[in-house]
Short mmCIF file of C-alpha atoms in Angstrom, two decimals:
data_model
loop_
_atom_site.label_atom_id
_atom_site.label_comp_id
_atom_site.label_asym_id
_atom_site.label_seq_id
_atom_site.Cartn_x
_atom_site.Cartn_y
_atom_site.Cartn_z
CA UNK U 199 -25.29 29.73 25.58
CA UNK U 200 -24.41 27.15 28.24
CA UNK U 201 -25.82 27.56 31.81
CA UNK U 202 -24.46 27.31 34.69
CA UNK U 203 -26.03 23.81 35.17
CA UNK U 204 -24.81 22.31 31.54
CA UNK U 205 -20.86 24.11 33.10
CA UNK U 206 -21.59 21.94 36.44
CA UNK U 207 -22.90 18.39 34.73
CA UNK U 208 -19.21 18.83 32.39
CA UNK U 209 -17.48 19.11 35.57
CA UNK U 210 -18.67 16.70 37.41
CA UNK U 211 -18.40 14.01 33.69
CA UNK U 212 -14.86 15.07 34.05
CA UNK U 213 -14.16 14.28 37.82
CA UNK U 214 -15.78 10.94 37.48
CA UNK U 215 -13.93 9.82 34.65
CA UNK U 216 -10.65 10.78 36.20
CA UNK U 217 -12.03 8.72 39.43
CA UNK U 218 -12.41 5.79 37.28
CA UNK U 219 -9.45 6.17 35.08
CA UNK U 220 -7.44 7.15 38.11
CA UNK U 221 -6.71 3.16 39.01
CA UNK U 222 -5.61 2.45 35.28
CA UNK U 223 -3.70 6.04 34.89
CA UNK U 224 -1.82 4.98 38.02
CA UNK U 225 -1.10 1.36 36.56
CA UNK U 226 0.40 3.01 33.14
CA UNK U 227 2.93 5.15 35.18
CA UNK U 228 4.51 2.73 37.59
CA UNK U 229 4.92 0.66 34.40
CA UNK U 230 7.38 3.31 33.12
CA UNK U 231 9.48 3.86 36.27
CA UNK U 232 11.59 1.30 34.32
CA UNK U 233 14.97 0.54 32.05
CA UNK U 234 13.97 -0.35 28.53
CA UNK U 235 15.52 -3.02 26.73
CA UNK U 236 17.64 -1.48 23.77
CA UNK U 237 16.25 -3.97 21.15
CA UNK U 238 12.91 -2.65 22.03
CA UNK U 239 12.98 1.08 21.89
CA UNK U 240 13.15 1.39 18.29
CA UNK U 241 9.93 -0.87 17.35
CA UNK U 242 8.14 1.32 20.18
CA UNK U 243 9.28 4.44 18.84
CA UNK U 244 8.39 3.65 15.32
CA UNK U 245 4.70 2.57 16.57
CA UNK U 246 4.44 6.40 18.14
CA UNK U 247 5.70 7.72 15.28
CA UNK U 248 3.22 5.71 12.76
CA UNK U 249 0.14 6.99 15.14
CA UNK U 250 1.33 10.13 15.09
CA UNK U 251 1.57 10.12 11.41
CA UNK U 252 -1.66 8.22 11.87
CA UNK U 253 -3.11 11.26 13.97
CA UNK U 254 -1.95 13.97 11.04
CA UNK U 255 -3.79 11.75 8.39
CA UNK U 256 -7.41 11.91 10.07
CA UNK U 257 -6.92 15.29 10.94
CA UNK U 258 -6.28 16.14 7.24
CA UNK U 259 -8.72 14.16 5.81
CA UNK U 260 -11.70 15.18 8.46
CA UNK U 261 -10.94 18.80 7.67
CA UNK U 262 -9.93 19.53 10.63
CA UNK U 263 -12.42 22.88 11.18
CA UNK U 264 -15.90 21.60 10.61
CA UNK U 265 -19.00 22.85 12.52
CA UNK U 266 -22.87 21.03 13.03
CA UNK U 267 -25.47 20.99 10.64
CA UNK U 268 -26.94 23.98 11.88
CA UNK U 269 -24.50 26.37 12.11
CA UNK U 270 -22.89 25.42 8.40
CA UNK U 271 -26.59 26.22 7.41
CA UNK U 272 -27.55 29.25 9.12
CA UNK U 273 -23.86 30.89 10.95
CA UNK U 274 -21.50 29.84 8.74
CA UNK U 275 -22.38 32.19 5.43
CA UNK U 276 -23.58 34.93 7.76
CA UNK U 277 -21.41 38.66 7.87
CA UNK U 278 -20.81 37.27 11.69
CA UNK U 279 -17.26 36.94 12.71
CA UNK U 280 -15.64 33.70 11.20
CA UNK U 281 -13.33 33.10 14.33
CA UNK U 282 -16.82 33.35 16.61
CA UNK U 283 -18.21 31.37 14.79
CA UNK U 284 -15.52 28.44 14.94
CA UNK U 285 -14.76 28.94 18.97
CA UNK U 286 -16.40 25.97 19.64
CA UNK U 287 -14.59 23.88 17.07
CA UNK U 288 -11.33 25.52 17.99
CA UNK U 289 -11.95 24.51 21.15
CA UNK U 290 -13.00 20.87 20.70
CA UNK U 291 -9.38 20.81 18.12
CA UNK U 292 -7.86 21.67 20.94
CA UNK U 293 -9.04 19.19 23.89
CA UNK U 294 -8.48 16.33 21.16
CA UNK U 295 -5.07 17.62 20.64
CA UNK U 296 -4.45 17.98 24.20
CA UNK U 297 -5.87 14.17 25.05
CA UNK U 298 -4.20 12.64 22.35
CA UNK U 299 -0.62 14.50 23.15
CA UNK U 300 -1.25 13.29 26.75
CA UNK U 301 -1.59 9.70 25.26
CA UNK U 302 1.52 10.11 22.57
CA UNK U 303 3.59 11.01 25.16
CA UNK U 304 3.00 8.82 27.66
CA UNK U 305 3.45 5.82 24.60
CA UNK U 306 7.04 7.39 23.59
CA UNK U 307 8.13 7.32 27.04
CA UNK U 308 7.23 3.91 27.19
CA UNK U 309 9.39 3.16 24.64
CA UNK U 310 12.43 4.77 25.64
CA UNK U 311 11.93 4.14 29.28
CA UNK U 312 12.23 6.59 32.63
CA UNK U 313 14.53 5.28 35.60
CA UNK U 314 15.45 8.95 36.29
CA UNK U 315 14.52 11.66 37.16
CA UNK U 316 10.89 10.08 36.44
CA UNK U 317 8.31 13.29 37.15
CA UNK U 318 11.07 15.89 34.78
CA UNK U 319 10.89 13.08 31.95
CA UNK U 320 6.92 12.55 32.79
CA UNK U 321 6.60 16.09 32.38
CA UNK U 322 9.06 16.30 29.11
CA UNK U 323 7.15 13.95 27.60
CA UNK U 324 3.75 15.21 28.06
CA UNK U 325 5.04 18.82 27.00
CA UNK U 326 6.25 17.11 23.80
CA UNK U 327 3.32 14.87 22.96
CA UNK U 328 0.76 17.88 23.38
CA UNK U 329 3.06 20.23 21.28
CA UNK U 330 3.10 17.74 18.43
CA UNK U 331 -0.19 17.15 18.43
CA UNK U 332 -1.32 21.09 19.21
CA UNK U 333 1.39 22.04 16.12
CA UNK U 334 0.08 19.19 14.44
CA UNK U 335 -3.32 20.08 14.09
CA UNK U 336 -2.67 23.99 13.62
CA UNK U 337 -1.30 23.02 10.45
CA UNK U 338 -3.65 20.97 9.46
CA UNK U 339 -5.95 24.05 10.13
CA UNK U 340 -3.53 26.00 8.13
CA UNK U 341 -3.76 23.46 5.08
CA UNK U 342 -7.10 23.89 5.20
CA UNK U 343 -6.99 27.64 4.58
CA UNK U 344 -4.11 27.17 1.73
CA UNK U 345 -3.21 24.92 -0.82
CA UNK U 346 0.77 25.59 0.48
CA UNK U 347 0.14 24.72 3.45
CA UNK U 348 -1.50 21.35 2.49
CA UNK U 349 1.81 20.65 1.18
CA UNK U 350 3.79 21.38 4.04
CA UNK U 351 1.21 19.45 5.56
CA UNK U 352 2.15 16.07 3.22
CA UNK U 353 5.75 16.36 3.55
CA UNK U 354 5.46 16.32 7.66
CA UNK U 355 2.86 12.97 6.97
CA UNK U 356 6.03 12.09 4.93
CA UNK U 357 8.46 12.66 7.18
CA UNK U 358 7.02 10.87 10.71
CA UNK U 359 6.55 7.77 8.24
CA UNK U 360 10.38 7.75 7.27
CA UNK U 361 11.33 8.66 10.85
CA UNK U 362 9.44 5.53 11.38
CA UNK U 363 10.93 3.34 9.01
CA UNK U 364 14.30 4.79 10.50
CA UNK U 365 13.66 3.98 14.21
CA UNK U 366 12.72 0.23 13.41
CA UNK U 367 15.95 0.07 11.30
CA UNK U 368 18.35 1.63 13.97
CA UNK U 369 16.64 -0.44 16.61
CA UNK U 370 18.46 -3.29 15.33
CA UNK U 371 21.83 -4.15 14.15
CA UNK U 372 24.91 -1.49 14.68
CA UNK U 373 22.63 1.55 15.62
CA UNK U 374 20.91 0.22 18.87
CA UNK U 375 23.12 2.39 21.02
CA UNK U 376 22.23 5.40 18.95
CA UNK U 377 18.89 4.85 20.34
CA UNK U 378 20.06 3.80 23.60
CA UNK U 379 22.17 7.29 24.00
CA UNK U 380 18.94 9.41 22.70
CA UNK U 381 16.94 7.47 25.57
CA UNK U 382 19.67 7.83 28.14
CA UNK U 383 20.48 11.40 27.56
CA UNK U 384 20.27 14.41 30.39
CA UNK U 385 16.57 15.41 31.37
CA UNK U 386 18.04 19.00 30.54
CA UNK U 387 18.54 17.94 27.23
CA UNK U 388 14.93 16.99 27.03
CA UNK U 389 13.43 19.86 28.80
CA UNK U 390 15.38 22.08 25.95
CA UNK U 391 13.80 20.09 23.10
CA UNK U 392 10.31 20.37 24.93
CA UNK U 393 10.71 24.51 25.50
CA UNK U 394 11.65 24.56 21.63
CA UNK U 395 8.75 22.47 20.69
CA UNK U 396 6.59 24.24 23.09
CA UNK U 397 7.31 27.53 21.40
CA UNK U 398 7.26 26.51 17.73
CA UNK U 399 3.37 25.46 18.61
CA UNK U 400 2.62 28.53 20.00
CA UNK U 401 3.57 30.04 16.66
CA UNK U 402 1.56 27.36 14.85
CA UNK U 403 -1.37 28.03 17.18
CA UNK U 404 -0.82 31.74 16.05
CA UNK U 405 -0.61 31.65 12.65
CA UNK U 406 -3.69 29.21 12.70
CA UNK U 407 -5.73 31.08 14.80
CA UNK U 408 -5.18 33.96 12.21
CA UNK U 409 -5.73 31.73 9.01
CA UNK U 410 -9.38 30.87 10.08
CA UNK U 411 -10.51 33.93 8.49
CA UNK U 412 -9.47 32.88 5.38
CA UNK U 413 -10.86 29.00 5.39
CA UNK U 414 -13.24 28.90 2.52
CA UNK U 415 -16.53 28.54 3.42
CA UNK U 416 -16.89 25.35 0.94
CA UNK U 417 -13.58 23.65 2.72
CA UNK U 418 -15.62 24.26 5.97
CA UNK U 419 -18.82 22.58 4.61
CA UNK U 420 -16.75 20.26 2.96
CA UNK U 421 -15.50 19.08 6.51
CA UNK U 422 -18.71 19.56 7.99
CA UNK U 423 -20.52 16.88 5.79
CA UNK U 424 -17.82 14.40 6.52
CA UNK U 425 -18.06 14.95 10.33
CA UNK U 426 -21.75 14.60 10.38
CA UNK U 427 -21.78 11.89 8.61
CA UNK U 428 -19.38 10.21 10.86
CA UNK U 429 -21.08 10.65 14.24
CA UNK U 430 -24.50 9.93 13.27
CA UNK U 431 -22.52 6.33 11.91
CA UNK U 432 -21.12 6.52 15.62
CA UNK U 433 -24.26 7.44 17.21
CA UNK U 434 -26.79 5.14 15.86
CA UNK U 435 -23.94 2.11 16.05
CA UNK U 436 -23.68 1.80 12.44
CA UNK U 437 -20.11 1.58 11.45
CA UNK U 438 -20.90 -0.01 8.17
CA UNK U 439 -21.97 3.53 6.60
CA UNK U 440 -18.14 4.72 7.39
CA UNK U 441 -16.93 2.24 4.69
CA UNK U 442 -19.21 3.82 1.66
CA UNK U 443 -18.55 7.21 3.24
CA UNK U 444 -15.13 6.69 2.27
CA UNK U 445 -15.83 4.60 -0.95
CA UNK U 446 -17.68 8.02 -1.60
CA UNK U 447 -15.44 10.53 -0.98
CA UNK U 448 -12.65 8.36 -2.74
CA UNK U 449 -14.39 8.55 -6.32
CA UNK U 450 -16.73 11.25 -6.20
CA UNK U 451 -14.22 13.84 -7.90
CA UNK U 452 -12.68 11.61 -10.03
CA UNK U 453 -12.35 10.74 -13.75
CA UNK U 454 -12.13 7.17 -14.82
CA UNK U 455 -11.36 5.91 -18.55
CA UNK U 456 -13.91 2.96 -19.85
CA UNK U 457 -12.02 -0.14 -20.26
CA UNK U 458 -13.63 -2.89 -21.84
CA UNK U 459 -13.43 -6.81 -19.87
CA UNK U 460 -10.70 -9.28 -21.54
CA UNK U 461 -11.74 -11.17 -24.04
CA UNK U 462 -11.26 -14.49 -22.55
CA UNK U 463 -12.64 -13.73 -19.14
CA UNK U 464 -15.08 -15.91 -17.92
CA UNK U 465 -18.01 -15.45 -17.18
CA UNK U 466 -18.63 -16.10 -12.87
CA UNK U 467 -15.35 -13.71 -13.01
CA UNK U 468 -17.00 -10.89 -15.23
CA UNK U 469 -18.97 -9.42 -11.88
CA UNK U 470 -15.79 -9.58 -9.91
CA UNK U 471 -13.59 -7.76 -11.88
CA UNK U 472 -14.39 -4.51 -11.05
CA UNK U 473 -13.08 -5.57 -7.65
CA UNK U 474 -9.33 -6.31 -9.47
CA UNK U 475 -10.17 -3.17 -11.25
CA UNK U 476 -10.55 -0.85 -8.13
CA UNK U 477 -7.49 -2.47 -6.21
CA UNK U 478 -5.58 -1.15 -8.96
CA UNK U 479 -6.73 2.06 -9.56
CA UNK U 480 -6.07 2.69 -5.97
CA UNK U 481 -2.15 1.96 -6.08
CA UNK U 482 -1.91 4.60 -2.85
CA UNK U 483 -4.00 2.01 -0.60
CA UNK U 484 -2.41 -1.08 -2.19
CA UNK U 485 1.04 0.27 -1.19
CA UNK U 486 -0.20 0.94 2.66
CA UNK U 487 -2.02 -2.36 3.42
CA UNK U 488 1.15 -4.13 2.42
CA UNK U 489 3.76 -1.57 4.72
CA UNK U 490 1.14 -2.86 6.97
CA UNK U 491 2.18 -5.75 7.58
CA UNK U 492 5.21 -4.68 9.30
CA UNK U 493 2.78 -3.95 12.47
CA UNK U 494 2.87 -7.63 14.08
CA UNK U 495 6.53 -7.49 13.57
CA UNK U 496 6.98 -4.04 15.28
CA UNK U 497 4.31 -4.83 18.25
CA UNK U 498 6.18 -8.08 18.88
CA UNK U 499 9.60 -6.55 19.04
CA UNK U 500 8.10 -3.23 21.16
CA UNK U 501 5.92 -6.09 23.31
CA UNK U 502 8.90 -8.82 23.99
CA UNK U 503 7.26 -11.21 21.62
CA UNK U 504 4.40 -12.95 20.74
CA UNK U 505 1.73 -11.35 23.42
CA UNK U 506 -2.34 -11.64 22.71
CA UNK U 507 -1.79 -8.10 21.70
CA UNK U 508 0.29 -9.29 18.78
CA UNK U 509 -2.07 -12.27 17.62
CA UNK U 510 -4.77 -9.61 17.64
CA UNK U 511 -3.08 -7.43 15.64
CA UNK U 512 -2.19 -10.55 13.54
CA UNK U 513 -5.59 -12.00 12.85
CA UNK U 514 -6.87 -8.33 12.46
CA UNK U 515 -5.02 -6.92 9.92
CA UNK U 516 -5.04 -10.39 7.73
CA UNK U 517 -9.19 -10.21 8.47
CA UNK U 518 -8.91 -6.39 7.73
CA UNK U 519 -6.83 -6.75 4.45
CA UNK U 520 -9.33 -9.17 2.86
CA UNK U 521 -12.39 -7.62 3.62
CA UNK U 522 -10.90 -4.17 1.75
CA UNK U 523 -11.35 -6.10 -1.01
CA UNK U 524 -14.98 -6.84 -0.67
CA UNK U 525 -17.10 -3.31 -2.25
CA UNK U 526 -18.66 -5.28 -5.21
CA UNK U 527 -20.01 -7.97 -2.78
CA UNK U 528 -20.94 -4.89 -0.34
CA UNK U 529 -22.94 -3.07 -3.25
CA UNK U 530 -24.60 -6.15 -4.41
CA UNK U 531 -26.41 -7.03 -0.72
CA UNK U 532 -27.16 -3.40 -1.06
CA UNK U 533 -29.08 -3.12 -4.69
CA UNK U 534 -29.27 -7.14 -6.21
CA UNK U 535 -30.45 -6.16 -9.65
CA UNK U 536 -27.21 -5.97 -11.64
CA UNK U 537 -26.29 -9.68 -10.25
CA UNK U 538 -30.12 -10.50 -11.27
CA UNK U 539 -29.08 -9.31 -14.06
CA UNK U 540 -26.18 -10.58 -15.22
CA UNK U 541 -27.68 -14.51 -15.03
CA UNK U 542 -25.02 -16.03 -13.40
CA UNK U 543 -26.03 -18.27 -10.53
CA UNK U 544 -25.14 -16.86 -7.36
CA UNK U 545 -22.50 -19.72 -5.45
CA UNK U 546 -20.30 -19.11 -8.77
CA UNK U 547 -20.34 -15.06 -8.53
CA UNK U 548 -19.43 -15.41 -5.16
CA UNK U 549 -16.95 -17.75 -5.67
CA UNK U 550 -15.13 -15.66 -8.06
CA UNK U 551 -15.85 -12.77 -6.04
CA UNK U 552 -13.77 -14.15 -3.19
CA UNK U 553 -10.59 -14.98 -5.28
CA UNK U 554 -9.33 -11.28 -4.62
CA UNK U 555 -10.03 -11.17 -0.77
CA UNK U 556 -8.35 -14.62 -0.56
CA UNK U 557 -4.98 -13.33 -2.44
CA UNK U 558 -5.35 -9.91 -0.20
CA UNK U 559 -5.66 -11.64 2.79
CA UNK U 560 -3.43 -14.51 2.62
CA UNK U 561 -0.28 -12.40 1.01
CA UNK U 562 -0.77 -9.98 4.06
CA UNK U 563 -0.69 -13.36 6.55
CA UNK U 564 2.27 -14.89 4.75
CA UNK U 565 3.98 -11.89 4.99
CA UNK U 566 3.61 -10.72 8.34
CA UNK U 567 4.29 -14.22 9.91
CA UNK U 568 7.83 -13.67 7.54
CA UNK U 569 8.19 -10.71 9.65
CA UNK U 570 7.29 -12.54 12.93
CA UNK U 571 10.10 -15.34 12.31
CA UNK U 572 12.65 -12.67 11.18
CA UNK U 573 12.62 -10.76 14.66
CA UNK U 574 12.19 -14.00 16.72
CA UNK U 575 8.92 -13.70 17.36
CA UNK U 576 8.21 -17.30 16.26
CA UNK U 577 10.83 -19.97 15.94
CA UNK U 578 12.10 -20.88 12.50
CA UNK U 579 9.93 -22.80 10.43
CA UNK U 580 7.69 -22.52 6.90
CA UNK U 581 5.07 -20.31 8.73
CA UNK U 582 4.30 -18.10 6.05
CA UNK U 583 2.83 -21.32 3.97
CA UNK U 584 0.10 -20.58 6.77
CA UNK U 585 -0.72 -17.47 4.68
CA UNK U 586 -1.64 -19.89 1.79
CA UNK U 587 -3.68 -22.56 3.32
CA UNK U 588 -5.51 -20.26 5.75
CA UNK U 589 -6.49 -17.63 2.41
CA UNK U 590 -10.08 -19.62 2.22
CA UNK U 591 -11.07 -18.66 5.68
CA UNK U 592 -10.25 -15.00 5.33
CA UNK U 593 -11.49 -14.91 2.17
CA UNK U 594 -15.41 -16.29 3.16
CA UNK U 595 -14.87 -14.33 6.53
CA UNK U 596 -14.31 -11.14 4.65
CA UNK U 597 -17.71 -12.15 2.60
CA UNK U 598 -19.71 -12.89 5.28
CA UNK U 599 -19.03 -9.36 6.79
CA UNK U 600 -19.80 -7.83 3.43
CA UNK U 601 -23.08 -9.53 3.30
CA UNK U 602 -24.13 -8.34 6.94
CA UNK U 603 -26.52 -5.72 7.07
CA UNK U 604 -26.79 -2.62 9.72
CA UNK U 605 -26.35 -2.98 13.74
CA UNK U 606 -29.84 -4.51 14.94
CA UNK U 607 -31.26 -2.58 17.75
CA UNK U 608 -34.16 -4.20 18.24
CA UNK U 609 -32.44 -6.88 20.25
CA UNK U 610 -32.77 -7.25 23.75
CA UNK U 611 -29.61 -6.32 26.16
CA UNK U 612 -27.90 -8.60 28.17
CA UNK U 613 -27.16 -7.38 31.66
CA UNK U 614 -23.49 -8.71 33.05
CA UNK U 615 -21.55 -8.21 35.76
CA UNK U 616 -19.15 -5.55 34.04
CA UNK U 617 -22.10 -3.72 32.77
CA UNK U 618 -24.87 -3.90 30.03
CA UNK U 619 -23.60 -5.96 26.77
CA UNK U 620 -26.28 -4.82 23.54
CA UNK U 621 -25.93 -7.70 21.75
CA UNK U 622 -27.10 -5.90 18.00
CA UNK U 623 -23.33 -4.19 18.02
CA UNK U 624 -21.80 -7.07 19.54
CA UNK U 625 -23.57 -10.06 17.01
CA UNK U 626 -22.67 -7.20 14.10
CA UNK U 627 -18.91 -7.26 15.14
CA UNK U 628 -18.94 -10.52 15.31
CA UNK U 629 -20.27 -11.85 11.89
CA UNK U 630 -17.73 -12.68 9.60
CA UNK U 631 -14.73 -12.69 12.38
CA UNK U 632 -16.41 -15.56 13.76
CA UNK U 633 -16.18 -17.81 10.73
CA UNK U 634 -12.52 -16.61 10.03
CA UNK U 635 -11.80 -17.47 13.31
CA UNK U 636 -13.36 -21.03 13.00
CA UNK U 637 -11.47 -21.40 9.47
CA UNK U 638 -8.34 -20.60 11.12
CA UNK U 639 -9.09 -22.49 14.16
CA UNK U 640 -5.79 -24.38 13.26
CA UNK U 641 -3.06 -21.80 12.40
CA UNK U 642 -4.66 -20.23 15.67
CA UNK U 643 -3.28 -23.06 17.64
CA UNK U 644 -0.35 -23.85 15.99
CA UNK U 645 0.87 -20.37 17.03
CA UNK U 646 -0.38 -20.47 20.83
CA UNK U 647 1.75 -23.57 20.77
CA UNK U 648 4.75 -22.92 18.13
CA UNK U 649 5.82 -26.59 17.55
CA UNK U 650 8.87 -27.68 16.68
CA UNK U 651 7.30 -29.65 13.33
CA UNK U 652 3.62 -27.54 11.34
CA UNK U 653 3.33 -30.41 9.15
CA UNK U 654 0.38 -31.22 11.17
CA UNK U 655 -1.12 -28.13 11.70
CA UNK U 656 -0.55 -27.00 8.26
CA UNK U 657 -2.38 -30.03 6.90
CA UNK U 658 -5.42 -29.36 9.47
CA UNK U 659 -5.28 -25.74 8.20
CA UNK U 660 -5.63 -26.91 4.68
CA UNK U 661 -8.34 -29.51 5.21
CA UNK U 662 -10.49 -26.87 7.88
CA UNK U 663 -10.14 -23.68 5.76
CA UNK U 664 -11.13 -25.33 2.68
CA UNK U 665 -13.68 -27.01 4.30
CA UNK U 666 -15.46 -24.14 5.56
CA UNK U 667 -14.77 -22.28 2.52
CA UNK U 668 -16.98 -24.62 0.61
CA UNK U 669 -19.68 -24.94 3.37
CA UNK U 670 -20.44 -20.87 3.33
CA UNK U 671 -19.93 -21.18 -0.78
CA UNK U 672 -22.20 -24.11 -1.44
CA UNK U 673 -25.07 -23.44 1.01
CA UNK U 674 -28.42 -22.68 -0.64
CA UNK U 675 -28.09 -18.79 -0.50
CA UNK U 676 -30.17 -15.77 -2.69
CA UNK U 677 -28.92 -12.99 -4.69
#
C-alpha cells in the first residue's frame, strides 16, 4: 500500500515535469494557431493514422493486461478478486492511453490545422485522441479475454492502415478539397463527433472492465513474461535482448518443414541461407518493411520537404531494413561453434552473409528516394541508383551492429552542459550507424546539396561504399 510520502514524491515528479515540459508544450500549441496547406493535410493525417494503427499493434502484441513477476506468481492464481488484482495495471492502461491520446491529438490537429475557434478544436482534438486510444486499448483488453474479440481487434488494425493509405491518396490529385472541407468544417461538427466518440469508449471501457474476469490466467502470464522481459531490456540499457525476444516469440509456437540446401549452392553461401530462408517464411514482415518505405515520402509531404527530420527517417529505415536481415550473423557472435564448424573461413561467411542485408537495404533506399522525387521532395534525377551503389555500406553497417555485444556500463560518464552523457549506451548506438554513415558519406551530401548533375556523387558513392565494404570484410577478424 502506498504512503502518503510515495502519493507526495508522484506529485511533486508530476509538477516538475509539467514545469519543464511547460516551455516545449507551449511551443507545440502556438505552432497550431495556423492554416494548413491542403497538399499537406493528407500525408499528416496518414502519419496519425499509421501510429495509431502503430499504437493498436503494441498494445495487442504486449497483451495489454500483464502484471510483475510477483504478483503473476503469488496473486494472480489466488481465489482473490481478478479485477483487484489488475487495478494497478488498469490503471497504468489507462494513463498510457490518456498520454498517448493527448499526443495523437495534438499530431492530427497539426495536420489539419486550427485558425478558429483554437481552444473548442484544442479541446475536440484532445477528446478524440484520448477516446481512440482509451477505446483502443479496451479492446485490446477485450481481445485478450476472447478469441472474437481479437478479430474485431485485426480488422480495426486493418482499417486505420487503409484509412491511411486513403488520406495520402486524397491528399493529392482531385480529392485535396475533400480534405480541405473535413479540416475546415464547423467546431460543432467536431464537438458532435468527439461526444459520439467519447461515449462509444465509455462503453468499451465498460465492457472491458467486465471482461477482466474472464482473461485467462495463461493470456495474463503470457503478457506478463513479455513485459518483464522488456523493462529489465529497458532498465539495464540493453536493447539488444528486445530483438531475440521477438525472434523468440516469433518461432516458438511454430511448425517448420525440413528443406534440404540446393544442390548447387556454394559453399561461403550454405551458412547464410537460413537468413534467405527466414525472410521468406516471414512474408507478413517482408510485406511491412517495404509499405515502409512510403514514410520519407509522407514526412516530406506532411514536413514541406526535405527537413533533417526526413533524412533521419531516410537513413534510418534503409539502416533499419538491412540490419532485419542480420539473425544468423546475430546468433553466430552469440554461440561460434556451428561457424567453427562448418570450416569455412570467416571473411567469406561474412561476405555471403551480407548479400541479403545489402539487397534489403538498398531496395528499401532506391525505393524511398523514388518516393522522394515523385512528391517533389528532391528534384528529378536517377536518385534511386543511390539505392544500388550505397547497398555495401548498409549492408557492413547492418553487420557491424549484429556483431556488437551488450551496452558497456563499466564506462566512465561524461558530464556536459545539457546533462550527464553515459557513453556505454551512446558508443552501443553508435556502432554500426557510424560506419553506414561513413559509407554513405557521399549520397549524404549529394542530398544536403541536390545538384543539378549525381554523376559525381554517384561515382564517389560507388568508389566509398565499396571501399569500406571491403575494409570491414577483409580485416583480420575471428569467428
Amino acid at each position: 500500500m502506498k504512503t502518503w510520502t510515495d502519493r507526495y514524491c508522484t506529485a511533486f515528479g508530476i509538477a516538475v515535469a509539467l514545469v519543464l515540459l511547460a516551455p516545449a508544450l507551449d511551443e507545440v500549441l502556438a505552432g497550431l494557431t495556423r492554416q494548413v496547406d491542403p497538399s499537406r493535410m493528407g500525408a499528416g493525417v496518414a502519419l496519425a493514422a499509421l501510429a495509431y494503427a502503430g499504437y493498436l499493434v503494441l498494445a495487442r502484441t504486449f497483451g495489454p493486461v500483464a502484471v510483475s513477476a510477483a504478483d503473476a506468481a503469488w496473486l494472480l492464481l489466488s481465489p482473490l478478486p481478478r479485477r483487484g488484482v489488475l487495478r494497478k495495471t488498469v490503471g497504468i492502461l489507462l494513463a498510457v492511453a490518456l498520454l498517448t491520446g493527448l499526443a495523437l491529438g495534438v499530431g492530427l490537429l497539426s495536420a489539419l490545422g486550427a485558425p478558429d475557434p483554437f481552444m473548442v478544436r484544442l479541446l475536440t482534438a484532445g477528446v478524440l485522441g484520448i477516446s481512440a486510444t482509451t477505446g483502443g486499448m479496451a479492446v485490446a483488453v477485450l481481445a485478450q479475454a476472447s478469441q472474437s474479440w481479437d478479430t474485431w481487434l485485426l480488422a480495426m488494425i486493418i482499417a486505420v492502415v487503409v484509412l491511411a493509405v486513403l488520406a495520402a491518396v486524397l491528399g493529392g490529385g482531385p480529392w485535396r478539397p475533400l480534405l480541405s472541407a473535413v479540416a475546415g468544417a464547423p467546431a460543432c461538427v467536431g464537438s458532435a463527433v468527439a461526444v459520439v466518440a467519447a461515449t462509444a469508449t465509455a462503453v468499451l471501457v465498460r465492457l472491458a472492465w467486465a471482461a477482466l474476469e474472464r482473461v485467462p490466467a495463461r493470456s495474463i502470464l503470457a503478457a506478463s513474461t513479455r513485459t518483464g522481459q522488456v523493462v529489465t531490456a529497458t532498465v539495464l540499457l540493453d536493447p539488444g535482448t528486445l530483438t531475440w525476444i521477438a525472434e523468440d516469440e516469433h518461432w516458438r509456437r511454430r511448425r517448420l518443414r525440413s528443406r534440404p540446401l540446393p544442390r548447387r549452392l556454394p559453399a561461403p553461401l550454405a551458412p547464410a541461407w537460413p537468413d534467405w530462408r527466414r525472410a521468406a517464411r516471414r512474408p507478413g514482415r517482408s510485406a511491412l518493411l517495404l509499405a515502409s518505405a512510403a514514410l520519407p515520402a509522407l514526412a516530406a509531404r506532411a514536413g514541406g520537404g526535405l527537413t533533417p527530420v526526413v533524412l533521419t527517417v531516410l537513413a534510418a529505415g534503409a539502416l533499419i531494413t538491412a540490419a532485419a536481415c542480420t539473425a544468423g550473423v546475430r546468433r553466430d557472435r552469440n554461440d561460434p561453434s556451428l561457424a567453427r564448424l562448418s570450416g569455412i573461413g570467416a571473411r567469406p561467411a561474412l561476405a555471403a552473409r551480407a548479400l541479403l542485408p545489402a539487397l534489403a537495404g538498398g531496395g528499401w533506399l532506391a525505393l524511398a528516394l523514388t518516393g522522394l522525387v515523385a512528391t517533389g521532395a528532391l528534384s528529378a534525377g536517377p536518385w534511386w541508383l543511390f539505392g544500388l551503389v550505397a547497398a555495401p555500406a548498409l549492408a557492413v553497417g547492418a553487420l557491424r551492429m549484429a556483431r556488437r555485444g551488450p551496452v558497456d556500463h563499466s564506462l566512465p560518464p561524461i558530464p556536459t552542459p545539457f546533462g550527464v552523457m553515459f557513453t556505454g549506451p551512446v558508443l552501443w548506438a553508435l556502432t554500426g550507424a557510424d560506419l553506414a554513415a561513413l559509407g554513405c558519406a557521399p549520397a549524404l551530401m549529394a542530398l544536403g546539396a541536390q545538384p543539378p548533375d549525381l554523376g559525381s556523387y554517384l561515382l564517389a558513392q560507388a568508389l566509398t561504399g565499396t571501399g569500406v565494404a571491403a575494409v570491414f570484410l577483409l580485416r583480420r577478424r575471428s569467428h
